[in-house]
CSV table of C-alpha atoms and ligand atoms in Angstrom, one decimal:
chain,number,residue,atom,x,y,z
A,11,MET,CA,-0.1,-0.1,0.0
A,12,GLU,CA,1.3,3.4,-0.9
A,13,THR,CA,2.3,5.6,2.0
A,14,VAL,CA,0.3,8.8,2.3
A,15,GLY,CA,1.6,11.4,5.0
A,16,ARG,CA,0.0,14.6,5.7
A,17,PHE,CA,1.0,18.0,7.1
A,18,ALA,CA,-2.1,19.6,8.8
A,19,PRO,CA,-1.1,23.0,10.1
A,20,SER,CA,-3.5,25.5,11.7
A,21,PRO,CA,-2.6,28.9,10.1
A,22,SER,CA,-3.2,31.1,13.1
A,23,GLY,CA,0.1,32.9,12.5
A,24,ARG,CA,3.5,32.6,10.7
A,25,ILE,CA,4.8,29.1,11.0
A,26,HIS,CA,7.6,28.5,13.6
A,27,LEU,CA,10.5,26.2,13.8
A,28,GLY,CA,8.3,23.5,15.4
A,29,ASN,CA,5.9,23.5,12.6
A,30,ILE,CA,8.7,23.4,10.1
A,31,LEU,CA,10.3,20.4,11.9
A,32,CYS,CA,6.9,18.8,11.7
A,33,ALA,CA,6.6,19.4,7.9
A,34,LEU,CA,10.1,18.1,7.5
A,35,LEU,CA,9.5,14.9,9.4
A,36,VAL,CA,6.2,14.3,7.5
A,37,TRP,CA,7.9,14.8,4.2
A,38,LEU,CA,10.9,12.7,5.0
A,39,SER,CA,9.0,9.8,6.5
A,40,ALA,CA,6.6,9.5,3.6
A,41,ARG,CA,9.1,10.3,0.8
A,42,GLN,CA,11.6,7.8,2.1
A,43,LYS,CA,9.0,5.0,1.7
A,44,GLY,CA,8.2,6.4,-1.9
A,45,GLY,CA,5.1,7.8,-0.7
A,46,LYS,CA,3.3,11.2,-1.0
A,47,VAL,CA,2.4,14.1,1.1
A,48,VAL,CA,-1.0,15.9,1.5
A,49,LEU,CA,-1.1,19.4,2.8
A,50,ARG,CA,-4.4,20.1,4.6
A,51,ILE,CA,-5.0,23.5,6.2
A,52,GLU,CA,-6.8,23.2,9.5
A,53,ASP,CA,-8.6,26.5,9.5
A,54,LEU,CA,-11.9,25.5,11.2
A,55,ASP,CA,-11.5,28.5,13.5
A,56,THR,CA,-11.8,30.9,10.6
A,57,ALA,CA,-11.6,33.9,12.8
A,58,ARG,CA,-8.2,32.9,14.0
A,59,CYS,CA,-7.0,31.4,10.8
A,60,PRO,CA,-7.7,34.0,8.0
A,61,ARG,CA,-6.9,32.8,4.4
A,62,ARG,CA,-4.0,35.1,4.0
A,63,TYR,CA,-2.1,33.3,6.8
A,64,ALA,CA,-2.7,30.0,5.0
A,65,HIS,CA,-1.4,31.5,1.8
A,66,GLN,CA,1.7,32.7,3.7
A,67,MET,CA,2.2,29.3,5.1
A,68,GLU,CA,1.9,27.6,1.7
A,69,ASP,CA,4.5,30.0,0.3
A,70,ASP,CA,6.9,29.5,3.3
A,71,LEU,CA,6.6,25.7,2.9
A,72,ARG,CA,7.4,25.9,-1.0
A,73,TRP,CA,10.4,28.2,-0.1
A,74,LEU,CA,11.6,25.5,2.2
A,75,GLY,CA,11.3,22.9,-0.5
A,76,LEU,CA,8.7,20.9,1.5
A,77,THR,CA,6.4,20.2,-1.4
A,78,TRP,CA,3.1,18.4,-1.4
A,79,ASN,CA,1.5,16.1,-3.8
A,80,GLN,CA,-2.1,17.0,-2.9
A,81,GLY,CA,-3.4,20.1,-1.4
A,82,PRO,CA,-3.9,23.8,-1.9
A,83,GLY,CA,-2.6,25.0,-5.2
A,84,VAL,CA,-2.0,21.4,-6.5
A,85,GLY,CA,-5.5,19.9,-6.2
A,86,GLY,CA,-6.2,16.2,-5.8
A,87,PRO,CA,-9.1,13.8,-5.6
A,88,ASP,CA,-9.8,14.3,-2.0
A,89,GLY,CA,-10.2,18.1,-1.8
A,90,PRO,CA,-11.1,20.6,-0.8
A,91,TYR,CA,-8.0,20.9,1.4
A,92,TYR,CA,-9.2,23.7,3.6
A,93,GLN,CA,-11.1,22.3,6.6
A,94,SER,CA,-13.4,25.3,6.6
A,95,GLU,CA,-14.8,24.1,3.3
A,96,ARG,CA,-15.4,20.5,4.5
A,97,THR,CA,-18.0,21.0,7.1
A,98,ALA,CA,-20.6,18.8,5.3
A,99,LEU,CA,-18.4,15.8,5.9
A,100,TYR,CA,-18.1,16.5,9.5
A,101,GLN,CA,-21.9,17.1,9.8
A,102,ALA,CA,-22.4,13.5,8.1
A,103,ALA,CA,-20.0,11.9,10.6
A,104,LEU,CA,-21.7,13.7,13.4
A,105,GLU,CA,-25.1,12.2,12.3
A,106,LYS,CA,-23.6,8.7,12.2
A,107,LEU,CA,-22.6,9.2,15.8
A,108,GLU,CA,-25.9,10.6,16.8
A,109,GLN,CA,-27.7,7.6,15.3
A,110,LYS,CA,-25.6,5.4,17.6
A,111,GLY,CA,-27.1,7.4,20.5
A,112,LEU,CA,-23.7,8.6,21.6
A,113,VAL,CA,-24.0,12.3,21.2
A,114,TYR,CA,-25.6,14.6,23.7
A,115,PRO,CA,-26.0,18.4,24.0
A,116,CYS,CA,-24.0,20.1,26.7
A,117,PHE,CA,-25.0,23.6,28.1
A,118,CYS,CA,-22.2,24.2,30.4
A,119,THR,CA,-20.4,27.6,30.1
A,120,ARG,CA,-16.6,27.8,30.2
A,121,ALA,CA,-16.8,29.0,33.8
A,122,GLU,CA,-19.1,26.1,34.8
A,123,LEU,CA,-16.6,23.7,33.2
A,124,HIS,CA,-13.7,24.9,35.1
A,125,ALA,CA,-15.7,25.3,38.3
A,126,ALA,CA,-16.9,21.6,38.3
A,127,SER,CA,-14.5,19.7,40.5
A,128,ALA,CA,-13.2,17.7,37.6
A,129,PRO,CA,-9.6,16.7,37.3
A,130,HIS,CA,-7.4,18.7,34.9
A,131,ARG,CA,-5.3,17.1,32.2
A,132,GLU,CA,-1.5,17.9,32.1
A,133,ASP,CA,-2.3,20.2,29.2
A,134,GLY,CA,-4.7,22.2,31.4
A,135,GLN,CA,-7.9,20.9,29.6
A,136,VAL,CA,-10.6,19.9,31.9
A,137,VAL,CA,-11.9,16.3,32.0
A,138,TYR,CA,-15.6,16.8,31.5
A,139,ALA,CA,-17.5,16.1,34.8
A,140,GLY,CA,-20.6,14.8,32.9
A,141,THR,CA,-22.9,17.6,34.1
A,142,CYS,CA,-25.2,17.4,31.1
A,143,ARG,CA,-24.7,13.7,30.4
A,144,ASN,CA,-28.1,12.4,31.6
A,145,LEU,CA,-30.3,15.4,31.1
A,146,THR,CA,-33.8,14.4,30.0
A,147,ALA,CA,-35.1,15.6,26.5
A,148,ALA,CA,-37.5,17.9,28.4
A,149,GLU,CA,-34.6,19.4,30.5
A,150,ALA,CA,-32.4,19.8,27.4
A,151,ALA,CA,-35.2,21.5,25.5
A,152,GLU,CA,-35.7,23.9,28.3
A,153,LYS,CA,-32.1,24.9,28.5
A,154,ALA,CA,-31.8,25.2,24.7
A,155,LYS,CA,-34.2,28.0,25.0
A,156,LYS,CA,-31.5,30.1,26.7
A,157,ARG,CA,-28.3,28.9,25.1
A,158,PRO,CA,-27.4,26.8,22.0
A,159,PRO,CA,-25.6,23.7,23.3
A,160,ALA,CA,-22.3,22.3,22.3
A,161,LEU,CA,-22.3,18.4,21.4
A,162,ARG,CA,-20.3,15.9,23.2
A,163,LEU,CA,-19.5,12.3,22.6
A,164,ARG,CA,-20.3,9.8,25.4
A,165,VAL,CA,-17.2,7.8,26.1
A,166,PRO,CA,-17.2,4.3,27.7
A,167,GLU,CA,-15.1,3.1,30.6
A,168,GLU,CA,-12.6,1.6,28.3
A,169,SER,CA,-8.9,2.0,27.7
A,170,TRP,CA,-7.6,2.7,24.1
A,171,GLY,CA,-4.0,2.3,23.4
A,172,PHE,CA,-1.7,2.0,20.3
A,173,ALA,CA,1.8,1.5,19.4
A,174,ASP,CA,3.4,4.9,18.4
A,175,GLY,CA,5.9,4.4,15.7
A,176,HIS,CA,8.4,6.6,17.5
A,177,LEU,CA,7.3,6.7,21.2
A,178,GLY,CA,6.1,3.2,21.8
A,179,ALA,CA,3.1,2.0,23.6
A,180,TYR,CA,0.6,4.5,24.9
A,181,GLU,CA,-2.8,4.1,26.5
A,182,GLU,CA,-5.5,6.1,28.2
A,183,SER,CA,-8.8,5.4,30.0
A,184,LEU,CA,-11.3,7.3,27.9
A,185,ALA,CA,-13.6,7.9,30.7
A,186,ARG,CA,-11.0,8.8,33.3
A,187,ASP,CA,-8.3,10.5,31.2
A,188,CYS,CA,-10.4,12.2,28.6
A,189,GLY,CA,-14.1,12.2,29.6
A,190,ASP,CA,-16.9,12.9,27.2
A,191,PHE,CA,-15.2,15.2,24.6
A,192,LEU,CA,-16.5,17.9,22.3
A,193,LEU,CA,-17.6,17.2,18.7
A,194,ARG,CA,-19.0,20.5,18.0
A,195,ARG,CA,-18.8,23.8,20.0
A,196,SER,CA,-21.9,25.8,20.9
A,197,ASP,CA,-21.2,28.3,18.1
A,198,GLY,CA,-21.3,25.5,15.6
A,199,MET,CA,-17.6,25.0,15.0
A,200,PHE,CA,-16.7,21.3,14.6
A,201,ALA,CA,-14.0,20.2,17.0
A,202,TYR,CA,-10.5,19.1,15.9
A,203,GLN,CA,-10.9,15.6,17.1
A,204,LEU,CA,-13.8,14.8,14.8
A,205,ALA,CA,-12.6,16.8,11.7
A,206,VAL,CA,-9.1,15.2,11.9
A,207,VAL,CA,-10.4,11.7,11.9
A,208,VAL,CA,-12.9,12.4,9.1
A,209,ASP,CA,-10.2,14.1,6.9
A,210,ASP,CA,-7.3,11.6,7.6
A,211,ALA,CA,-9.6,8.8,6.6
A,212,ALA,CA,-11.2,10.6,3.6
A,213,MET,CA,-7.7,11.6,2.3
A,214,GLY,CA,-6.3,8.1,2.5
A,215,VAL,CA,-3.7,9.0,5.0
A,216,THR,CA,-1.7,6.0,6.1
A,217,GLU,CA,0.7,7.7,8.6
A,218,VAL,CA,0.2,10.7,10.9
A,219,VAL,CA,3.4,12.5,11.9
A,220,ARG,CA,2.9,15.2,14.5
A,221,GLY,CA,4.2,16.7,17.8
A,222,ALA,CA,4.0,14.9,20.9
A,223,ASP,CA,1.6,17.4,22.4
A,224,LEU,CA,-1.0,15.4,20.4
A,225,LEU,CA,-0.2,12.1,21.6
A,226,ASP,CA,-3.0,12.1,24.1
A,227,SER,CA,-5.5,13.0,21.5
A,228,THR,CA,-4.9,9.8,19.7
A,229,PRO,CA,-6.9,7.4,21.9
A,230,ARG,CA,-9.9,9.6,21.3
A,231,GLN,CA,-9.2,9.7,17.6
A,232,LEU,CA,-8.9,5.9,17.6
A,233,TYR,CA,-12.2,5.6,19.3
A,234,LEU,CA,-13.8,7.7,16.7
A,235,TYR,CA,-12.2,5.7,13.9
A,236,ASP,CA,-13.7,2.7,15.4
A,237,LEU,CA,-17.2,4.3,15.8
A,238,LEU,CA,-17.2,5.6,12.3
A,239,GLY,CA,-16.0,2.3,10.9
A,240,LEU,CA,-12.8,3.8,9.4
A,241,THR,CA,-9.3,2.3,9.3
A,242,PRO,CA,-6.9,4.3,11.4
A,243,PRO,CA,-3.4,5.3,10.1
A,244,CYS,CA,-0.1,4.6,11.9
A,245,PHE,CA,1.0,7.3,14.2
A,246,TYR,CA,4.4,8.8,14.9
A,247,HIS,CA,4.7,11.6,17.5
A,248,PHE,CA,7.9,13.4,17.8
A,249,PRO,CA,9.3,15.7,20.8
A,250,LEU,CA,8.6,19.2,21.0
A,251,LEU,CA,11.1,21.9,20.3
A,252,LEU,CA,11.5,24.4,23.2
A,253,THR,CA,13.3,27.7,23.5
A,254,ALA,CA,16.7,27.8,25.1
A,255,ASP,CA,15.0,28.4,28.4
A,256,GLY,CA,12.5,25.7,28.1
A,257,ARG,CA,9.3,27.3,26.9
A,258,ARG,CA,7.0,25.8,24.2
A,259,LEU,CA,7.2,27.7,20.9
A,260,SER,CA,4.3,29.6,19.9
A,261,LYS,CA,3.0,31.5,17.0
A,262,ARG,CA,2.0,34.4,19.1
A,263,ASN,CA,5.1,35.2,21.0
A,264,ALA,CA,7.1,35.2,17.7
A,265,ASP,CA,9.5,32.5,19.1
A,266,ALA,CA,11.5,31.3,16.3
A,267,GLY,CA,8.9,32.5,13.6
A,268,LEU,CA,9.8,32.5,10.0
A,269,ASP,CA,9.6,36.3,9.6
A,270,ALA,CA,13.0,37.3,10.5
A,271,LEU,CA,14.5,33.9,9.8
A,272,ARG,CA,13.6,34.0,6.1
A,273,ASP,CA,15.4,37.2,5.6
A,274,ARG,CA,18.7,36.1,7.0
A,275,SER,CA,18.9,32.3,6.4
A,276,SER,CA,18.6,30.1,3.4
A,277,ALA,CA,16.1,27.2,3.4
A,278,PRO,CA,18.9,24.6,3.6
A,279,GLU,CA,20.4,26.5,6.6
A,280,ILE,CA,17.1,26.2,8.4
A,281,LEU,CA,16.5,22.5,7.5
A,282,GLY,CA,20.0,21.5,8.2
A,283,LYS,CA,19.9,23.1,11.8
A,284,LEU,CA,16.6,21.5,12.5
A,285,ALA,CA,17.7,18.1,11.3
A,286,TYR,CA,20.9,18.4,13.5
A,287,LEU,CA,18.7,19.1,16.6
A,288,ALA,CA,16.5,16.2,15.6
A,289,GLY,CA,19.4,13.9,15.4
A,290,PHE,CA,19.7,13.1,11.7
A,291,ASN,CA,22.2,15.7,10.4
A,292,PRO,CA,25.7,14.9,11.9
A,293,SER,CA,26.4,18.6,12.0
A,294,ALA,CA,24.4,21.9,11.6
A,295,GLU,CA,25.5,22.2,8.1
A,296,PRO,CA,23.0,23.3,5.5
A,297,ARG,CA,21.1,20.5,3.9
A,298,THR,CA,18.0,20.4,1.6
A,299,ALA,CA,15.1,18.2,2.3
A,300,LYS,CA,16.1,15.9,-0.6
A,301,GLU,CA,19.7,15.6,0.7
A,302,LEU,CA,18.4,14.6,4.2
A,303,LEU,CA,16.4,11.7,2.8
A,304,ALA,CA,19.4,9.4,3.0
A,305,ASP,CA,20.2,10.1,6.6
A,306,PHE,CA,16.7,10.3,8.1
A,307,ARG,CA,15.8,7.5,10.5
A,308,TRP,CA,13.1,7.6,13.2
A,309,GLU,CA,15.5,5.8,15.5
A,310,LYS,CA,17.8,8.8,15.4
A,311,VAL,CA,15.2,11.2,16.6
A,312,PRO,CA,15.2,11.8,20.4
A,313,THR,CA,12.1,11.0,22.4
A,314,GLU,CA,12.7,13.9,24.9
A,315,ASP,CA,11.8,17.5,24.1
A,316,ILE,CA,14.6,19.4,22.3
A,317,ARG,CA,15.8,22.8,23.4
A,318,ILE,CA,17.0,25.1,20.8
A,319,PRO,CA,20.4,26.5,21.8
A,320,GLU,CA,20.6,30.2,22.1
A,321,GLY,CA,21.9,31.8,18.9
A,322,LEU,CA,21.7,28.6,16.8
A,323,PHE,CA,19.3,30.2,14.3
B,3,LIG,N1,-3.8,21.4,13.2
B,3,LIG,C1,-3.1,20.8,14.3
B,3,LIG,C2,-2.0,21.8,14.7
B,3,LIG,O1,-1.6,22.6,13.8
B,3,LIG,C3,-2.3,19.6,13.9
B,3,LIG,C4,-3.2,18.5,13.8
B,3,LIG,C5,-2.7,17.1,13.6
B,3,LIG,O2,-1.5,17.0,13.2
B,3,LIG,O3,-3.4,16.1,13.8
B,3,LIG,O4,-1.6,21.7,15.8
């Protein structure tokens, strides 16, 4: 079976070094197997992800030489490649889950969610306490007069695990570690977890390569694959890049953003340094993505987060 990788950025700002490392690993992992790459723009939050950011991102990726075989500007059989244009597919999947009786309306406000004495995940998200889980139809109809509901998926007391291609075995209890999770927000925006599963399956993706911050989303996504009768891909999660003082990179604080970097560095300089940090370039010498194909191995990539030394870029 042909390998199909994908890069699925959310264009809420200029791409930073972490996003570029992701795109590089997606590209190398798929191309080394003779496979292809899909670019999908995850712009469900259209207010935060205006089209001009997506176009800038596409331009940056082309400049870096991280090309794609299907996606914006290239086309392909599984488009459109902007999530904001794919909501009919998410709606259809939602209806399938509704028919199974697994979806319920949730009227909790953000403040209520945080006030409920529910455990917090490491990433700060709240494990939903189940406040609206057992509302009667009459109670839900009454509440709906005041506030449009979000929609949640009822999860079972089951553990879901998988063998990550890079980080090894990982497992979570859906009920205890995730709780009933969002499928659609109260403003009608579909949730990442649903959209990503629908799209990866529809686009024939066979391997998902992404940062370890999404490792704990994977059990939820595997559960959705199962409910929707879809075949899941393989997953490879890689460690996060951190600033020299150990902070997460972010599009907002301009950490390692491409704005200034692109003016003072060539694409091979950026890729060579990233590949060095990620263990598959013996030195920080400039390398193109194509030149890195021969040296890339998942086994060389660290499993712990990587700090970017001060002054490297
Ligand atoms: N759109 C997500 C992000 O930029 C990535 C989703 C994924 O790779 O599954 O963080």
